[in-house]
mmCIF file of C-alpha atoms in Angstrom:
data_model
loop_
_atom_site.group_PDB
_atom_site.id
_atom_site.type_symbol
_atom_site.label_atom_id
_atom_site.label_comp_id
_atom_site.label_asym_id
_atom_site.label_seq_id
_atom_site.Cartn_x
_atom_site.Cartn_y
_atom_site.Cartn_z
ATOM 1 C CA MET A 1246 11.355 30.705 -27.004
ATOM 2 C CA LEU A 1247 11.288 29.357 -23.511
ATOM 3 C CA ASN A 1248 10.418 32.831 -22.375
ATOM 4 C CA GLN A 1249 7.218 32.633 -24.212
ATOM 5 C CA PHE A 1250 6.255 29.635 -21.999
ATOM 6 C CA LEU A 1251 7.665 30.203 -18.693
ATOM 7 C CA THR A 1252 5.932 33.628 -18.140
ATOM 8 C CA GLU A 1253 5.341 35.320 -14.789
ATOM 9 C CA ASN A 1254 1.886 33.900 -14.382
ATOM 10 C CA VAL A 1255 3.168 30.135 -14.595
ATOM 11 C CA ILE A 1256 5.973 30.521 -12.025
ATOM 12 C CA LYS A 1257 5.557 30.357 -8.336
ATOM 13 C CA VAL A 1258 8.667 30.520 -6.213
ATOM 14 C CA GLN A 1259 9.887 29.412 -2.773
ATOM 15 C CA GLN A 1260 6.471 27.731 -1.927
ATOM 16 C CA HIS A 1261 5.800 25.549 1.049
ATOM 17 C CA VAL A 1262 4.255 22.122 0.291
ATOM 18 C CA ASN A 1263 4.000 18.926 2.466
ATOM 19 C CA SER A 1264 4.328 16.454 -0.309
ATOM 20 C CA TRP A 1265 5.419 15.938 -4.015
ATOM 21 C CA GLN A 1266 1.602 15.470 -4.885
ATOM 22 C CA GLU A 1267 1.015 18.977 -3.569
ATOM 23 C CA ALA A 1268 3.841 20.435 -5.584
ATOM 24 C CA ILE A 1269 2.369 18.936 -8.849
ATOM 25 C CA GLN A 1270 -0.896 20.147 -7.794
ATOM 26 C CA LEU A 1271 0.343 23.654 -7.409
ATOM 27 C CA GLY A 1272 2.164 23.482 -10.720
ATOM 28 C CA GLY A 1273 -0.878 22.010 -12.507
ATOM 29 C CA ALA A 1274 -3.129 24.587 -11.123
ATOM 30 C CA LEU A 1275 -1.014 27.230 -12.915
ATOM 31 C CA LEU A 1276 -1.625 25.813 -16.105
ATOM 32 C CA LEU A 1277 -5.280 25.160 -15.258
ATOM 33 C CA LYS A 1278 -5.658 28.840 -14.719
ATOM 34 C CA THR A 1279 -4.196 29.565 -18.149
ATOM 35 C CA GLU A 1280 -6.566 26.851 -19.744
ATOM 36 C CA ALA A 1281 -3.647 25.024 -21.262
ATOM 37 C CA ILE A 1282 -4.768 21.837 -19.489
ATOM 38 C CA GLU A 1283 -7.972 20.372 -17.935
ATOM 39 C CA GLU A 1284 -8.327 19.507 -14.370
ATOM 40 C CA ASN A 1285 -7.973 15.722 -15.104
ATOM 41 C CA TYR A 1286 -4.394 16.248 -16.276
ATOM 42 C CA ILE A 1287 -3.321 17.088 -12.766
ATOM 43 C CA GLN A 1288 -4.459 13.831 -11.336
ATOM 44 C CA ALA A 1289 -3.116 11.931 -14.563
ATOM 45 C CA MET A 1290 0.392 13.281 -13.574
ATOM 46 C CA ILE A 1291 0.153 11.987 -10.004
ATOM 47 C CA ASP A 1292 -1.255 8.615 -11.264
ATOM 48 C CA ALA A 1293 1.802 8.388 -13.705
ATOM 49 C CA VAL A 1294 4.265 8.469 -10.706
ATOM 50 C CA HIS A 1295 2.309 5.703 -8.914
ATOM 51 C CA LYS A 1296 2.122 3.674 -11.984
ATOM 52 C CA HIS A 1297 5.762 4.128 -13.383
ATOM 53 C CA GLY A 1298 7.610 5.241 -10.342
ATOM 54 C CA PRO A 1299 9.432 8.458 -9.450
ATOM 55 C CA TYR A 1300 11.371 8.594 -12.841
ATOM 56 C CA ILE A 1301 9.993 12.191 -13.360
ATOM 57 C CA ALA A 1302 12.911 13.211 -10.884
ATOM 58 C CA ILE A 1303 15.416 13.468 -13.958
ATOM 59 C CA ALA A 1304 18.245 14.813 -11.896
ATOM 60 C CA PRO A 1305 19.184 15.843 -8.315
ATOM 61 C CA GLY A 1306 16.477 18.393 -7.106
ATOM 62 C CA ILE A 1307 14.573 18.302 -10.415
ATOM 63 C CA ALA A 1308 11.246 16.852 -11.370
ATOM 64 C CA ILE A 1309 9.715 17.045 -14.683
ATOM 65 C CA ALA A 1310 5.967 16.061 -14.139
ATOM 66 C CA HIS A 1311 4.013 15.159 -17.123
ATOM 67 C CA ALA A 1312 1.071 12.858 -18.224
ATOM 68 C CA ALA A 1313 0.055 11.523 -21.642
ATOM 69 C CA PRO A 1314 0.007 14.108 -24.518
ATOM 70 C CA GLY A 1315 -3.138 15.200 -26.015
ATOM 71 C CA LYS A 1316 -5.605 13.943 -23.368
ATOM 72 C CA PHE A 1317 -6.693 16.839 -21.191
ATOM 73 C CA VAL A 1318 -4.134 19.047 -22.882
ATOM 74 C CA ASN A 1319 -5.403 22.289 -24.847
ATOM 75 C CA ASP A 1320 -2.077 23.843 -25.481
ATOM 76 C CA ASP A 1321 1.772 22.951 -25.113
ATOM 77 C CA ALA A 1322 2.685 24.423 -21.838
ATOM 78 C CA ILE A 1323 5.168 24.281 -18.878
ATOM 79 C CA SER A 1324 4.933 25.878 -15.387
ATOM 80 C CA LEU A 1325 7.518 25.968 -12.540
ATOM 81 C CA VAL A 1326 7.237 25.728 -8.764
ATOM 82 C CA THR A 1327 10.216 26.119 -6.694
ATOM 83 C CA LEU A 1328 10.111 25.070 -3.028
ATOM 84 C CA LYS A 1329 11.625 26.640 0.128
ATOM 85 C CA GLU A 1330 11.915 23.215 1.643
ATOM 86 C CA ALA A 1331 12.644 20.363 -0.788
ATOM 87 C CA VAL A 1332 10.250 17.246 -0.702
ATOM 88 C CA ALA A 1333 11.047 13.631 -1.413
ATOM 89 C CA ILE A 1334 9.318 11.788 -4.208
ATOM 90 C CA GLY A 1335 11.008 8.414 -3.451
ATOM 91 C CA HIS A 1336 13.879 8.606 -5.973
ATOM 92 C CA ASP A 1337 17.015 6.714 -4.987
ATOM 93 C CA THR A 1338 19.653 9.335 -5.977
ATOM 94 C CA ASN A 1339 17.604 12.503 -7.036
ATOM 95 C CA ASP A 1340 15.553 13.291 -3.878
ATOM 96 C CA PRO A 1341 14.917 15.694 -2.372
ATOM 97 C CA ILE A 1342 13.224 17.801 -5.077
ATOM 98 C CA HIS A 1343 13.432 21.571 -5.092
ATOM 99 C CA LEU A 1344 12.082 22.227 -8.526
ATOM 100 C CA PHE A 1345 8.960 20.937 -10.080
ATOM 101 C CA PHE A 1346 8.255 21.626 -13.641
ATOM 102 C CA VAL A 1347 4.785 20.699 -15.072
ATOM 103 C CA VAL A 1348 4.920 19.854 -18.742
ATOM 104 C CA ALA A 1349 1.879 19.414 -21.125
ATOM 105 C CA ALA A 1350 2.172 18.560 -24.765
ATOM 106 C CA LYS A 1351 -0.633 18.397 -27.344
ATOM 107 C CA SER A 1352 0.749 15.562 -29.269
ATOM 108 C CA ASN A 1353 3.566 12.966 -28.973
ATOM 109 C CA GLU A 1354 5.785 14.306 -31.768
ATOM 110 C CA GLY A 1355 8.651 15.334 -29.451
ATOM 111 C CA HIS A 1356 8.035 18.892 -30.662
ATOM 112 C CA LEU A 1357 8.563 20.640 -27.342
ATOM 113 C CA THR A 1358 11.720 22.394 -28.448
ATOM 114 C CA PHE A 1359 11.625 24.720 -25.503
ATOM 115 C CA LEU A 1360 12.854 21.784 -23.387
ATOM 116 C CA GLN A 1361 16.140 22.246 -25.224
ATOM 117 C CA GLU A 1362 16.576 25.633 -23.650
ATOM 118 C CA LEU A 1363 15.476 24.548 -20.422
ATOM 119 C CA VAL A 1364 18.014 21.751 -20.346
ATOM 120 C CA THR A 1365 20.737 24.129 -21.124
ATOM 121 C CA ILE A 1366 19.696 26.283 -18.144
ATOM 122 C CA LEU A 1367 19.321 23.286 -15.886
ATOM 123 C CA SER A 1368 22.735 21.885 -16.893
ATOM 124 C CA ASP A 1369 24.567 25.045 -15.626
ATOM 125 C CA ASP A 1370 25.249 25.070 -11.899
ATOM 126 C CA LYS A 1371 24.909 28.813 -11.466
ATOM 127 C CA SER A 1372 21.453 28.951 -13.006
ATOM 128 C CA LEU A 1373 20.338 26.009 -11.007
ATOM 129 C CA GLY A 1374 21.394 27.666 -7.768
ATOM 130 C CA ILE A 1375 19.242 30.756 -8.775
ATOM 131 C CA LEU A 1376 16.341 28.566 -9.581
ATOM 132 C CA LYS A 1377 16.550 26.861 -6.358
ATOM 133 C CA THR A 1378 16.961 29.739 -4.200
ATOM 134 C CA GLY A 1379 16.145 32.862 -6.165
ATOM 135 C CA ASN A 1380 13.066 35.239 -6.043
ATOM 136 C CA LYS A 1381 10.635 35.472 -8.989
ATOM 137 C CA GLU A 1382 12.540 38.247 -10.606
ATOM 138 C CA ALA A 1383 15.880 36.450 -10.623
ATOM 139 C CA VAL A 1384 14.112 33.161 -11.815
ATOM 140 C CA LEU A 1385 12.246 35.119 -14.614
ATOM 141 C CA ALA A 1386 15.472 36.651 -15.761
ATOM 142 C CA LEU A 1387 17.117 33.199 -16.274
ATOM 143 C CA PHE A 1388 14.489 32.459 -18.972
ATOM 144 C CA GLN A 1389 14.906 35.838 -20.948
ATOM 145 C CA MET B 693 21.636 2.383 -35.661
ATOM 146 C CA LYS B 694 18.504 3.341 -33.819
ATOM 147 C CA ILE B 695 18.834 4.429 -30.072
ATOM 148 C CA ILE B 696 15.774 5.206 -28.052
ATOM 149 C CA CYS B 697 15.118 7.141 -24.668
ATOM 150 C CA VAL B 698 12.105 6.090 -22.878
ATOM 151 C CA CYS B 699 9.754 7.706 -20.220
ATOM 152 C CA GLY B 700 6.299 7.066 -19.395
ATOM 153 C CA PHE B 701 4.763 9.157 -22.283
ATOM 154 C CA GLY B 702 7.605 9.845 -24.594
ATOM 155 C CA VAL B 703 7.270 13.675 -24.466
ATOM 156 C CA GLY B 704 8.776 15.081 -21.195
ATOM 157 C CA SER B 705 11.661 13.392 -19.418
ATOM 158 C CA SER B 706 12.615 11.065 -22.363
ATOM 159 C CA LEU B 707 12.766 14.135 -24.550
ATOM 160 C CA ILE B 708 15.325 15.647 -22.067
ATOM 161 C CA LEU B 709 17.312 12.406 -21.914
ATOM 162 C CA LYS B 710 17.446 12.180 -25.771
ATOM 163 C CA MET B 711 18.767 15.759 -25.994
ATOM 164 C CA LYS B 712 21.648 14.881 -23.554
ATOM 165 C CA VAL B 713 22.372 11.583 -25.219
ATOM 166 C CA ALA B 714 22.296 13.039 -28.556
ATOM 167 C CA GLU B 715 24.656 15.646 -27.408
ATOM 168 C CA VAL B 716 27.114 13.142 -25.861
ATOM 169 C CA LEU B 717 27.081 10.701 -28.890
ATOM 170 C CA LYS B 718 27.693 13.692 -31.246
ATOM 171 C CA GLU B 719 30.621 14.851 -29.271
ATOM 172 C CA GLU B 720 32.092 11.371 -29.265
ATOM 173 C CA GLY B 721 31.689 11.522 -33.027
ATOM 174 C CA PHE B 722 28.931 8.702 -33.514
ATOM 175 C CA ASP B 723 26.502 9.081 -36.392
ATOM 176 C CA VAL B 724 23.434 7.593 -34.744
ATOM 177 C CA LYS B 725 19.729 8.583 -34.447
ATOM 178 C CA VAL B 726 18.314 9.044 -31.080
ATOM 179 C CA GLU B 727 14.514 9.260 -30.419
ATOM 180 C CA ALA B 728 12.255 9.556 -27.458
ATOM 181 C CA GLN B 729 9.522 7.042 -26.974
ATOM 182 C CA ASP B 730 6.885 6.129 -24.433
ATOM 183 C CA VAL B 731 7.053 2.949 -22.316
ATOM 184 C CA THR B 732 4.367 1.125 -23.984
ATOM 185 C CA SER B 733 5.555 1.400 -27.575
ATOM 186 C CA ALA B 734 9.179 0.915 -26.356
ATOM 187 C CA SER B 735 8.319 -2.747 -25.307
ATOM 188 C CA GLY B 736 7.943 -3.742 -28.874
ATOM 189 C CA THR B 737 10.895 -1.646 -30.198
ATOM 190 C CA ASP B 738 13.380 -2.495 -32.860
ATOM 191 C CA ALA B 739 15.958 -0.276 -31.477
ATOM 192 C CA LYS B 740 19.417 -1.414 -30.681
ATOM 193 C CA LEU B 741 19.881 0.228 -27.412
ATOM 194 C CA ILE B 742 17.744 1.991 -24.916
ATOM 195 C CA PHE B 743 18.360 4.772 -22.339
ATOM 196 C CA ALA B 744 15.936 5.085 -19.452
ATOM 197 C CA SER B 745 15.606 5.667 -15.759
ATOM 198 C CA LYS B 746 15.926 2.698 -13.501
ATOM 199 C CA GLU B 747 12.100 2.599 -12.778
ATOM 200 C CA ILE B 748 11.323 2.494 -16.668
ATOM 201 C CA ALA B 749 14.194 0.032 -17.327
ATOM 202 C CA ASN B 750 12.461 -2.263 -14.964
ATOM 203 C CA GLN B 751 9.006 -2.152 -16.903
ATOM 204 C CA ILE B 752 10.627 -2.954 -20.271
ATOM 205 C CA LYS B 753 12.966 -5.714 -19.243
ATOM 206 C CA LYS B 754 11.744 -8.097 -21.896
ATOM 207 C CA VAL B 755 13.081 -6.118 -24.853
ATOM 208 C CA LYS B 756 15.821 -7.718 -26.979
ATOM 209 C CA CYS B 757 18.302 -5.013 -26.787
ATOM 210 C CA PRO B 758 20.621 -3.760 -23.931
ATOM 211 C CA ILE B 759 19.095 -1.034 -21.618
ATOM 212 C CA ILE B 760 21.393 1.593 -19.972
ATOM 213 C CA GLU B 761 20.117 3.056 -16.781
ATOM 214 C CA ILE B 762 20.683 6.825 -16.303
ATOM 215 C CA HIS B 763 20.100 8.304 -12.855
ATOM 216 C CA ASN B 764 20.923 11.950 -13.673
ATOM 217 C CA PHE B 765 19.630 12.843 -17.008
ATOM 218 C CA LEU B 766 21.636 16.091 -17.104
ATOM 219 C CA ASN B 767 24.839 14.504 -16.231
ATOM 220 C CA LYS B 768 26.778 14.081 -19.488
ATOM 221 C CA GLN B 769 29.570 12.253 -17.789
ATOM 222 C CA GLU B 770 27.262 9.541 -16.453
ATOM 223 C CA ILE B 771 25.706 9.191 -20.025
ATOM 224 C CA ARG B 772 29.263 9.210 -21.488
ATOM 225 C CA GLU B 773 30.673 6.615 -19.101
ATOM 226 C CA LYS B 774 27.747 4.286 -19.383
ATOM 227 C CA GLY B 775 26.860 4.691 -22.819
ATOM 228 C CA VAL B 776 29.875 5.151 -25.041
ATOM 229 C CA PRO B 777 31.342 1.823 -24.597
ATOM 230 C CA VAL B 778 28.073 0.180 -25.351
ATOM 231 C CA VAL B 779 27.558 2.095 -28.441
ATOM 232 C CA ARG B 780 30.998 1.427 -29.710
ATOM 233 C CA LYS B 781 30.519 -2.216 -29.332
ATOM 234 C CA LEU B 782 27.136 -2.088 -30.883
ATOM 235 C CA LEU B 783 28.466 -0.279 -33.861
ATOM 236 C CA ALA B 784 31.498 -2.726 -34.246
ATOM 237 C CA GLU B 785 29.107 -5.563 -34.487
ATOM 238 C CA LEU B 786 27.101 -4.036 -37.328
#
């Protein structure tokens, strides 16, 4: 199921960014292009970190950026940006961040079941290593 | 017994935390319901226990139930060490 969401056009690997904001913008731009989100969703994700803190850094090196469901969201979607050099988001234990996932949900029913598959991949050290350093082909293969 | 995992909007990181918490509690043999919720509705929750990041925990300090802070949402050992004793105690009090 995850492979229907994390497709080639919503993954960018080994990118260079100067800040976590830039990483979120990059991941957001991918979903803007597929029309899954409206442009305002990108700023809403950044505002959410300013408001609620860097809690989107869910584990060492991994951030799951998202904003409120429904508003500015046309379709359930996820994108991935991996960074060549990790950036800090201000989290005590999970900085620096290598992987930025951008998640958009149409409703708040906790229905994003593809996250379960993602969690399984992220919980595996070998897969995590490939995500952090792999090229696009290797990263895509993880989601198949 | 109702347990909730909380993030800013209840759809992303809290859903991931919910999956891991449910996994751990199931492994430990507990029959409990785990839900994901957003920080605003969590403030008035009737849940018996909350799992959240430190940042979110700070925003819902006024809730009546205990809050367990999790640093690494993917680390089952952290969830197990911090969560299981509390769940066991709460279930004993029911």
